[in-house]
Amino acid sequence: MIKIPVGILGATGMVGQQYITLLNDHPWFEVRYVAASPRSAGKKYEQAVAGRWHHVKTFSRNVGAIMVQDANDVGCAAVAFKRGDCSFVFSALEMGKDETRSLEEAYAAAGIPVISNASAHRWTSDVPVLIPEINPHHTDIIPAQQKARGWSRGFIAVKPNCSIQSYMAPVHALALAGFPSKRLIVTTMQAVSGAGYPGVPSLDMIDNIVPYIGGEEEKSEKEPLKIFGSIDNGIFKNAALPNISAHCNRVSVTDGHTACVCLEFGEKKPASMDEIKKIWGAFKGLPQEADFPMAPKQPIIYRDEDNRPQPRKDRDADKAMAVVIGRLRPCNVFDIRFTALSHNTVRGAAGGGILNAELLRHRGYLS
Amino acid sequence: MIKIPVGILGATGMVGQQYITLLNDHPWFEVRYVAASPRSAGKKYEQAVAGRWHHVKTFSRNVGAIMVQDANDVGCAAVAFKRGDCSFVFSALEMGKDETRSLEEAYAAAGIPVISNASAHRWTSDVPVLIPEINPHHTDIIPAQQKARGWSRGFIAVKPNCSIQSYMAPVHALALAGFPSKRLIVTTMQAVSGAGYPGVPSLDMIDNIVPYIGGEEEKSEKEPLKIFGSIDNGIFKNAALPNISAHCNRVSVTDGHTACVCLEFGEKKPASMDEIKKIWGAFKGLPQEADFPMAPKQPIIYRDEDNRPQPRKDRDADKAMAVVIGRLRPCNVFDIRFTALSHNTVRGAAGGGILNAELLRHRGYLS
Amino acid sequence: MIKIPVGILGATGMVGQQYITLLNDHPWFEVRYVAASPRSAGKKYEQAVAGRWHHVKTFSRNVGAIMVQDANDVGCAAVAFKRGDCSFVFSALEMGKDETRSLEEAYAAAGIPVISNASAHRWTSDVPVLIPEINPHHTDIIPAQQKARGWSRGFIAVKPNCSIQSYMAPVHALALAGFPSKRLIVTTMQAVSGAGYPGVPSLDMIDNIVPYIGGEEEKSEKEPLKIFGSIDNGIFKNAALPNISAHCNRVSVTDGHTACVCLEFGEKKPASMDEIKKIWGAFKGLPQEADFPMAPKQPIIYRDEDNRPQPRKDRDADKAMAVVIGRLRPCNVFDIRFTALSHNTVRGAAGGGILNAELLRHRGYLS
Amino acid sequence: MIKIPVGILGATGMVGQQYITLLNDHPWFEVRYVAASPRSAGKKYEQAVAGRWHHVKTFSRNVGAIMVQDANDVGCAAVAFKRGDCSFVFSALEMGKDETRSLEEAYAAAGIPVISNASAHRWTSDVPVLIPEINPHHTDIIPAQQKARGWSRGFIAVKPNCSIQSYMAPVHALALAGFPSKRLIVTTMQAVSGAGYPGVPSLDMIDNIVPYIGGEEEKSEKEPLKIFGSIDNGIFKNAALPNISAHCNRVSVTDGHTACVCLEFGEKKPASMDEIKKIWGAFKGLPQEADFPMAPKQPIIYRDEDNRPQPRKDRDADKAMAVVIGRLRPCNVFDIRFTALSHNTVRGAAGGGILNAELLRHRGYLS
């Protein structure tokens, strides 16, 4: 099988590097085009990241030798597309919201599909926010998106904020089993890698917590409603429920966002904690059924020990793509409580983006 | 003024050391009797803590020279009482619940009031759980306690768990202003000093969170109801509300427990966030009115910056006895949300115990 | 090829668990016997470690089902040996020095070779302290050891302290190239996993350093002389040089000991820093030549960035078995300086033990 | 006594804030002029630091109300000087070396003495690098400095790098007692506050060490020779000894630099470890003899416990101005070894600067 050639925008940043690492040996995709800021453009990739490579695993010799292009230069990518070096791009751009939005649109207009980690297009009404286990059918909006904008081959699809990943799958699994959630109160304890590099100063993280992450609570409360929403006349219509309230904290952890969740069901409630564990253990989505390369075997792993999940021990479960849950118990105020963990730079960033690309290829939108 | 001579049970442990530190130069009390496990008994205090003194401040020469007694030997304390060296004791015992309960009762029976940090007697129906700003009138139960047990001078009074200190005062201040809480959902991020020494292994705290503290959630949900309760026929009757649900996590912080709170009022709700801040800023209790030495000038400090309170920067506010609050904002699910911080080994342990003793002396129960 | 059945003494402890993890899928050895304290004996391994499994990787179903034996019961191991379930043992015993010494001798006397991580026998005059890249010929003492003690098949071989691993290989490589060291001044910054679990209290490691590790400096100064020594008449004779002075510190790192080294050569000195890097890069020992399964391809990896090695980024290099070095530069006082890093629970503990076993099998002492 | 009005250049930065905090209630000096970057100029101080105040203690109302001036505007300071609001300045400038050098000279030329924390002038041949306990006589160069440059009242005096503070005093005390050092090998473990704010990224400090601090080792090796040097014909002449080799590491500690030192004496060596401890315990310099307000009572505190000094427990000793030493023991390679600790942002920055100002006022250079 011939691999699809892919490009990475923002390839030298934290998430861009994670893409490079995770796409090493990917059976369907092969990195052939890398673009970054003008400062890096014109250097070999290995030179551009020298001294600021953050990962334990390193990049392949092939990728290290690729010449970095200017991410602002869409024409350059269009040439690469024609040359067969860039069939679609992962966008890990770290510029302002407005620039990101226009630039991603320019790539799409040039015929290059954009699978984005940026938040710029999450609230664009015809752009799907995908979690392949939950709303794979949201890809159905793409033809409408293309039509409305006059794009032939290009389109934009995005992934949600990393902080909600740990509880979206369990909430969805319960809804699918007939127990939709009505209200959620969530407190997250989020890893510093979520802020990129240099990101959070160490003076703020030694013997300390920062009880605030700009914009994070708003995203946590709104994005799930789009993901659980439906397509109506070519645009997304948000779900009405669940109603969510979030506290987002930054804590001294490198990778892995933890969420403490209190959940109130609607009228129908599961009979027992065991029933819920069974629902979670049995849950599978399209990525599992279609056996996508990046998909975890089991999207939700429940641990029975009373002191799990823990970021250092559980974040890497099943290629860091599974959600690990523990401490399910009745809630004094709502119905149930639990603690959930997800790897924020893999499942919550580059790994999630790759899974989205696998879904889109499966659906025939990438080739 | 002649200082009241006090004893400390469990004087060599973490909380016992904190008592020694905080009572240095106390205007009303003077440490003259120290007791600990048989292993330490017979040594001078300075020898007994050599190599395991955990505080930045050190003990006075006088205290260092006191001979440590066996905490199990109540007779020894009774002799010290007669000699004028131990008018009452602070109990920072670290033994099992049952032993603690009986031992504290034995001291009280021997005529020595016990002001305890241990959890053993928190659910004894005639023992008050005191937060002097909130329920100073609960000391009124002492005569009934003494009568029921046939004690003449001795009695037992305790303080609540450290994890609830940060949100009890703000909740009480609102209730006092006419806005009682109906439901609370709380997630705490607790400091390792709460587990004593050696306490939490560093392998569990580097790049990690432990989402569980044994027994802590139950205490957090039940104790407030006793504190907000009333005395009925010589025993305590719990308040019916607020209904509380707690997640308790251990995080990599030395001192200072942080709580993220979502709160639902009963029928009456404050008009605005500003009204709430005004209520908190104006709140004063008996310790402030009577100007107790250990009392913070202002029990609740509100900070307007969006990233406060932070443990390292805010835990020491006003002798580490004030609660610091921030991030008050409307809640999507309940009425309001905020983050609260309190120093767990000062306000939440030895400082809180000393404030209780100040209250009890003020009320005439200690002399 | 049929795998050699091995046993693990102290299998439920930190290092014991690391053995289990690393021997999963080992091509030569298979865990078939596990022994631990009487408290664990009689339970299945998976039950014995429930709630205290410290690793990210888990054990195989086969190992989980093995019944834990009492490590004090040598007879039980002897039966397993006869049954073909325990051809030799890895000792990760965590008891006192004297008990460990006698118990390991008892296993050897019972015909079961002991490859030990414990420090008990490091100074026994006929027991080799092995680093397979450095002194594989020290296995030659085994026949003398067996003869002197009247053991037929059993023997004892040990590995050195974890804190010296990072600089022994580079010092040896230079000596081999004709540049023996005369004096070394070393300061280590050691990971908390070196103290086991629960080990170092988190109160000592948050915003702190502990500038002392009991016994560690003495070991660091003496053990290299035995490793660089020779066999003389059936016992080891220490090397005279290098003269070593060590400061050992505990820092807030989970895994990976870092050493800052100043080194003075004898009369012959390398011509340049580049010559030294070339020597290190080219260095290979018997494990590399004979291609042992646990051997790193390149025992010494030099990194040119000026801020490496770093524990979190470099400790896992080549299965966590390679030493990573950086910052080689001339020394103002001695000849050269550099910083070296080695994974203390893999190369410095279980991984090193397995490499020793591979060496001993290669030499025909295990079958 | 009327306080001398002082100005602070770079008043909004990390060290500038520390100056503000420490000068609160200073008996000799009063902050009346604050200057910072153009971005802060024109705001009240309290507005300029809003949201980026890093200290636990806060500034006084008076200082909060001062209008921040542009630090580049020397004329403005000259006006303040004439008005009686700025008799001299503390320079905590954070600009490039060349700009700092010229700007400090411009202030001095305008008649305003500059006491600087910046490294720009440390190697200017007629600028003293002061540690008041060690080289107070180096202030004698000031008349020559003024004459050579044509300055009447202004001059420049600086303090050394924070990383050498912990071992300069003990080395000096020994030299004074007749035991000069010949060679020193030092490894430091330095706090993140030394890099300012935002400074060191938390991703580099969680579960990690960075074995490199740009320029720090060079400074550590050279500056002591100037401090131990002499004035020769209006310029400084470096001491020949001790010869120093330094490894500088960044570790996960907020405040407090730790140094592990191996020291070789010249021909004369102290008779015993006890003699050395006695020398250190008895050591006093001019700040102690003349009882300067910022001076620690005892510049060198020795702790006998085998696991001290520790940053969190010892950095605040005597207003964070004392050096705390422990672990003195014979060295296998040199003569002695010890571990020393000093608070880098107090003794090593603003506190050291204030002590320099106290010295200079005592000598009549400030009024």
Coordinates of C-alpha atoms in Angstrom, one line a residue, chain A:
Chain A
M1 CA 0.0 0.0 0.0
I2 CA 1.3 3.4 -0.9
K3 CA 1.2 5.8 1.9
I4 CA -0.6 9.1 1.7
P5 CA 1.9 12.0 1.8
V6 CA 1.1 14.5 4.5
G7 CA 2.2 17.9 5.6
I8 CA 2.5 19.4 9.0
L9 CA 1.9 23.1 9.6
G10 CA 3.6 24.4 12.8
A11 CA 5.9 21.4 12.6
T12 CA 8.6 22.7 14.9
G13 CA 6.3 23.5 17.9
M14 CA 5.4 21.2 20.7
V15 CA 2.3 19.7 19.0
G16 CA 4.0 19.7 15.6
Q17 CA 6.9 17.6 17.1
Q18 CA 4.4 15.2 18.6
Y19 CA 2.9 14.7 15.1
I20 CA 6.3 13.9 13.7
T21 CA 6.9 11.4 16.5
L22 CA 3.6 9.7 16.2
L23 CA 3.6 9.5 12.4
N24 CA 6.9 7.7 12.4
D25 CA 6.0 4.3 10.9
H26 CA 2.3 5.1 10.4
P27 CA 0.9 2.5 8.0
W28 CA -1.3 5.0 6.1
F29 CA 0.5 8.4 6.3
E30 CA 4.0 9.6 5.6
V31 CA 5.3 13.0 6.5
R32 CA 6.7 14.6 3.4
Y33 CA 6.1 18.3 3.9
V34 CA 6.8 20.4 7.0
A35 CA 6.1 24.1 7.4
A36 CA 6.7 26.5 10.2
S37 CA 7.3 30.2 11.0
P38 CA 9.5 32.2 8.6
R39 CA 12.3 32.0 11.2
S40 CA 12.6 28.2 10.6
A41 CA 11.9 28.3 6.9
G42 CA 14.8 27.3 4.7
K43 CA 16.4 25.1 7.3
K44 CA 16.4 21.4 7.4
Y45 CA 13.9 20.1 9.9
E46 CA 16.7 18.7 12.1
Q47 CA 18.4 22.1 12.2
A48 CA 15.1 23.9 12.9
V49 CA 14.4 21.9 16.0
A50 CA 18.0 21.6 17.2
G51 CA 18.1 22.4 20.9
R52 CA 14.3 22.5 21.3
W53 CA 13.2 19.0 20.6
H54 CA 11.0 18.1 23.6
H55 CA 10.3 14.4 23.1
V56 CA 12.0 11.3 24.3
K57 CA 11.6 9.6 21.0
T58 CA 13.4 11.3 18.1
F59 CA 12.4 11.9 14.4
S60 CA 13.5 9.7 11.5
R61 CA 16.4 10.6 9.3
N62 CA 14.0 11.2 6.4
V63 CA 12.0 13.8 8.2
G64 CA 15.2 15.4 9.7
A65 CA 16.4 16.1 6.1
I66 CA 13.1 17.7 4.9
M67 CA 13.5 21.4 4.2
V68 CA 11.1 23.5 6.3
Q69 CA 8.8 25.8 4.4
D70 CA 7.1 29.0 5.4
A71 CA 3.7 28.0 6.7
N72 CA 2.3 31.3 5.4
D73 CA 3.2 30.3 1.9
V74 CA 0.2 28.4 0.7
G75 CA 1.4 28.4 -2.8
C76 CA 4.4 26.4 -1.8
A77 CA 2.1 23.7 -0.3
A78 CA 0.1 23.8 -3.5
V79 CA 3.2 23.0 -5.5
A80 CA 4.0 20.2 -3.1
F81 CA 0.5 18.9 -3.6
K82 CA 0.9 18.8 -7.3
R83 CA 4.3 17.2 -6.9
G84 CA 2.6 14.5 -4.8
D85 CA 4.3 15.5 -1.5
C86 CA 1.3 16.8 0.4
S87 CA -2.1 15.4 0.0
F88 CA -3.5 17.0 3.2
V89 CA -2.1 18.9 6.2
F90 CA -2.2 18.6 9.9
S91 CA -2.4 22.1 11.3
A92 CA -0.6 22.7 14.6
L93 CA -0.3 26.4 14.0
E94 CA 0.5 28.5 17.0
M95 CA -0.4 32.0 15.7
G96 CA -3.3 34.2 16.6
K97 CA -6.9 33.1 16.1
D98 CA -7.7 35.3 13.1
E99 CA -4.5 34.5 11.2
T100 CA -5.0 30.8 11.9
R101 CA -8.6 31.0 10.7
S102 CA -7.7 32.7 7.4
L103 CA -4.6 30.6 6.8
E104 CA -6.4 27.3 7.3
E105 CA -9.1 28.5 4.9
A106 CA -6.5 29.4 2.3
Y107 CA -5.0 25.9 2.4
A108 CA -8.5 24.4 2.0
A109 CA -9.3 26.8 -0.8
A110 CA -6.0 25.6 -2.5
G111 CA -7.4 22.1 -2.5
I112 CA -5.6 20.9 0.6
P113 CA -7.7 19.4 3.4
V114 CA -6.8 20.7 6.8
I115 CA -7.1 18.6 9.9
S116 CA -6.5 21.1 12.7
N117 CA -5.6 21.2 16.3
A118 CA -6.1 24.9 16.6
S119 CA -9.2 26.3 18.2
A120 CA -9.8 28.9 15.5
H121 CA -12.5 27.0 13.6
R122 CA -14.1 25.1 16.4
W123 CA -17.1 27.5 16.4
T124 CA -17.3 27.8 12.6
S125 CA -20.8 26.6 12.0
D126 CA -20.0 24.2 9.2
V127 CA -16.7 22.8 10.5
P128 CA -16.9 19.5 12.3
V129 CA -15.3 19.0 15.8
L130 CA -14.5 15.3 15.7
I131 CA -13.9 12.6 18.3
P132 CA -14.1 9.6 16.1
E133 CA -15.6 7.3 18.8
I134 CA -18.4 9.8 19.4
N135 CA -19.5 11.7 16.3
P136 CA -17.9 10.1 13.2
H137 CA -21.1 11.0 11.3
H138 CA -20.3 14.7 11.6
T139 CA -17.9 14.2 8.7
D140 CA -21.1 14.2 6.6
I141 CA -21.1 18.0 6.7
I142 CA -18.0 18.2 4.6
P143 CA -19.8 18.3 1.2
A144 CA -22.0 21.1 2.4
Q145 CA -18.9 23.0 3.7
Q146 CA -17.1 22.6 0.4
K147 CA -20.1 23.6 -1.5
A148 CA -20.9 26.7 0.6
R149 CA -17.3 27.9 0.2
G150 CA -16.7 26.8 -3.4
W151 CA -14.0 24.4 -2.4
S152 CA -13.5 21.3 -4.5
R153 CA -11.2 19.0 -2.7
G154 CA -10.1 21.0 0.4
F155 CA -12.1 21.2 3.7
I156 CA -11.5 21.9 7.3
A157 CA -12.0 19.5 10.2
V158 CA -10.9 20.1 13.8
K159 CA -10.5 18.4 17.1
P160 CA -11.8 19.6 20.4
N161 CA -10.0 21.1 23.4
C162 CA -7.7 18.5 25.2
S163 CA -9.3 19.1 28.6
I164 CA -12.7 17.6 27.7
Q165 CA -11.3 14.3 26.2
S166 CA -11.2 12.4 29.4
Y167 CA -14.9 12.6 30.2
M168 CA -16.6 12.9 26.7
A169 CA -16.2 9.2 25.9
P170 CA -17.6 7.9 29.2
V171 CA -20.5 10.4 29.0
H172 CA -21.2 9.4 25.4
A173 CA -21.0 5.7 26.2
L174 CA -23.6 6.1 28.9
A175 CA -25.9 8.1 26.6
L176 CA -25.6 5.5 23.9
A177 CA -26.7 2.9 26.5
G178 CA -29.8 4.9 27.2
F179 CA -28.6 7.1 30.0
P180 CA -28.0 10.6 28.7
S181 CA -26.4 13.1 31.1
K182 CA -28.3 16.2 32.2
R183 CA -25.8 18.1 34.3
L184 CA -22.0 17.8 34.8
I185 CA -19.8 19.6 37.3
V186 CA -16.2 19.0 36.4
T187 CA -12.9 20.1 38.0
T188 CA -9.8 19.5 36.0
M189 CA -6.1 19.3 37.0
Q190 CA -4.2 19.9 33.8
A191 CA -0.7 19.1 32.7
V192 CA 1.8 21.9 31.8
S193 CA 2.4 20.5 28.3
G194 CA -1.0 21.8 27.5
A195 CA 0.4 25.3 27.5
G196 CA 3.2 24.4 25.0
Y197 CA 6.8 25.4 25.5
P198 CA 8.1 27.5 27.2
G199 CA 4.6 27.6 28.5
V200 CA 4.1 27.6 32.3
P201 CA 7.0 29.1 34.3
S202 CA 8.5 26.7 36.9
L203 CA 8.1 29.3 39.5
D204 CA 4.3 28.9 39.2
M205 CA 4.5 25.1 39.4
I206 CA 6.9 24.3 42.2
D207 CA 5.0 23.8 45.5
N208 CA 2.0 25.4 43.8
I209 CA -1.2 25.2 41.7
V210 CA -2.6 27.9 39.4
P211 CA -6.4 27.8 39.6
Y212 CA -7.0 29.3 36.2
I213 CA -6.4 28.6 32.5
G214 CA -7.5 31.4 30.2
G215 CA -10.5 30.4 28.0
E216 CA -10.4 26.8 29.1
E217 CA -13.5 26.7 31.1
E218 CA -15.6 28.3 28.4
K219 CA -14.3 25.8 25.8
S220 CA -15.0 22.9 28.2
E221 CA -18.6 24.0 28.7
K222 CA -19.4 24.8 25.0
E223 CA -17.6 22.3 22.8
P224 CA -19.3 19.1 24.1
L225 CA -22.7 20.6 23.0
K226 CA -21.4 20.9 19.4
I227 CA -19.9 17.4 19.5
F228 CA -23.1 15.9 20.8
G229 CA -25.1 18.1 18.3
S230 CA -26.6 17.3 14.9
I231 CA -26.3 18.6 11.4
D232 CA -29.2 20.7 10.3
N233 CA -29.4 22.2 6.9
G234 CA -25.6 22.2 6.4
I235 CA -24.7 23.6 9.7
F236 CA -24.3 22.3 13.2
K237 CA -27.0 22.6 15.8
N238 CA -25.8 22.2 19.4
A239 CA -27.3 19.7 21.7
A240 CA -29.3 21.2 24.5
L241 CA -27.7 19.0 27.2
P242 CA -25.7 18.3 29.3
N243 CA -25.3 21.5 31.1
I244 CA -21.7 21.7 32.1
S245 CA -19.8 23.8 34.7
A246 CA -16.0 23.5 34.8
H247 CA -13.1 24.6 37.0
C248 CA -9.8 24.3 35.2
N249 CA -6.5 24.2 37.2
R250 CA -2.9 23.9 36.2
V251 CA -0.9 21.5 38.3
S252 CA 2.7 20.2 38.4
V253 CA 2.3 17.3 35.9
T254 CA 4.1 17.0 32.5
D255 CA 1.4 15.2 30.6
G256 CA -2.1 13.9 31.3
H257 CA -5.2 15.9 32.2
T258 CA -7.3 14.6 35.1
A259 CA -11.0 15.4 35.6
C260 CA -13.1 14.9 38.7
V261 CA -16.7 14.6 37.5
C262 CA -20.1 14.7 39.2
L263 CA -22.8 13.7 36.8
E264 CA -26.6 13.9 37.0
F265 CA -28.5 11.7 34.6
G266 CA -31.8 12.6 33.0
E267 CA -34.9 10.6 33.8
K268 CA -33.3 7.2 33.1
K269 CA -30.6 6.1 35.5
P270 CA -28.4 3.0 35.4
A271 CA -29.3 0.5 38.1
S272 CA -25.8 0.3 39.7
M273 CA -22.2 1.2 39.5
D274 CA -21.5 -2.2 38.1
E275 CA -23.9 -1.6 35.2
I276 CA -22.0 1.6 34.4
K277 CA -18.6 -0.2 34.5
K278 CA -20.0 -2.8 32.2
I279 CA -21.2 -0.1 29.7
W280 CA -17.8 1.6 29.8
G281 CA -15.9 -1.7 29.4
A282 CA -18.0 -2.8 26.4
F283 CA -18.0 0.6 24.6
K284 CA -16.5 0.6 21.2
G285 CA -16.7 3.2 18.4
L286 CA -16.0 3.2 14.7
P287 CA -12.2 3.4 15.2
Q288 CA -12.4 0.1 17.1
E289 CA -14.8 -1.5 14.7
A290 CA -12.9 -0.4 11.6
D291 CA -9.5 -1.1 13.4
F292 CA -7.9 2.3 12.7
P293 CA -4.1 2.2 13.3
M294 CA -4.1 4.9 16.0
A295 CA -7.2 3.6 17.7
P296 CA -7.0 2.2 21.2
K297 CA -8.3 -1.3 21.5
Q298 CA -10.6 -0.2 24.2
P299 CA -11.4 3.5 24.4
I300 CA -12.4 3.4 28.1
I301 CA -10.3 1.5 30.6
Y302 CA -11.7 1.3 34.1
R303 CA -9.4 0.6 37.0
D304 CA -10.7 -0.8 40.2
E305 CA -7.9 0.3 42.6
D306 CA -9.2 3.2 44.8
N307 CA -6.2 5.5 44.0
R308 CA -6.3 5.4 40.2
P309 CA -6.1 6.9 37.6
Q310 CA -2.8 8.6 38.2
P311 CA -1.2 10.7 35.4
R312 CA 2.3 9.2 35.5
K313 CA 1.0 5.6 35.7
D314 CA -2.0 5.7 33.4
R315 CA -1.5 8.4 30.8
D316 CA 0.3 6.1 28.4
A317 CA -2.4 3.4 28.4
D318 CA -2.9 1.9 24.9
K319 CA -0.6 4.2 23.0
A320 CA -1.8 7.1 25.2
M321 CA -5.1 7.0 23.3
A322 CA -7.3 5.4 25.9
V323 CA -9.2 7.2 28.6
V324 CA -8.5 5.7 32.0
I325 CA -11.3 6.0 34.6
G326 CA -11.5 5.2 38.3
R327 CA -13.3 6.0 41.5
L328 CA -16.8 5.5 40.2
R329 CA -19.1 5.9 43.2
P330 CA -22.6 7.3 44.0
C331 CA -22.7 11.1 44.4
N332 CA -24.3 12.8 47.4
V333 CA -25.6 15.6 45.2
F334 CA -25.9 14.3 41.7
D335 CA -26.1 10.6 40.6
I336 CA -22.5 9.5 40.2
R337 CA -18.9 10.7 40.5
F338 CA -15.7 9.5 38.9
T339 CA -12.2 10.5 38.0
A340 CA -11.0 10.4 34.4
L341 CA -7.6 10.8 32.8
S342 CA -6.5 11.4 29.2
H343 CA -3.1 12.1 27.7
N344 CA -3.4 15.7 26.5
T345 CA -0.6 15.9 23.9
V346 CA -1.4 12.5 22.4
R347 CA -5.2 11.7 22.6
G348 CA -5.7 15.4 23.3
A349 CA -3.6 16.8 20.4
A350 CA -1.5 15.0 17.8
G351 CA -2.8 11.5 18.4
G352 CA -6.4 12.8 18.2
G353 CA -5.6 14.6 15.0
I354 CA -4.2 11.5 13.4
L355 CA -7.3 9.5 14.5
N356 CA -9.4 12.2 12.8
A357 CA -7.4 11.8 9.6
E358 CA -7.8 8.0 9.8
L359 CA -11.6 8.5 10.1
L360 CA -11.6 10.9 7.2
R361 CA -9.6 8.6 5.0
H362 CA -12.0 5.7 6.0
R363 CA -14.9 7.9 4.9
G364 CA -13.2 8.7 1.6
Y365 CA -12.4 12.3 2.2
L366 CA -8.6 11.9 2.0
S367 CA -6.6 10.0 -0.6

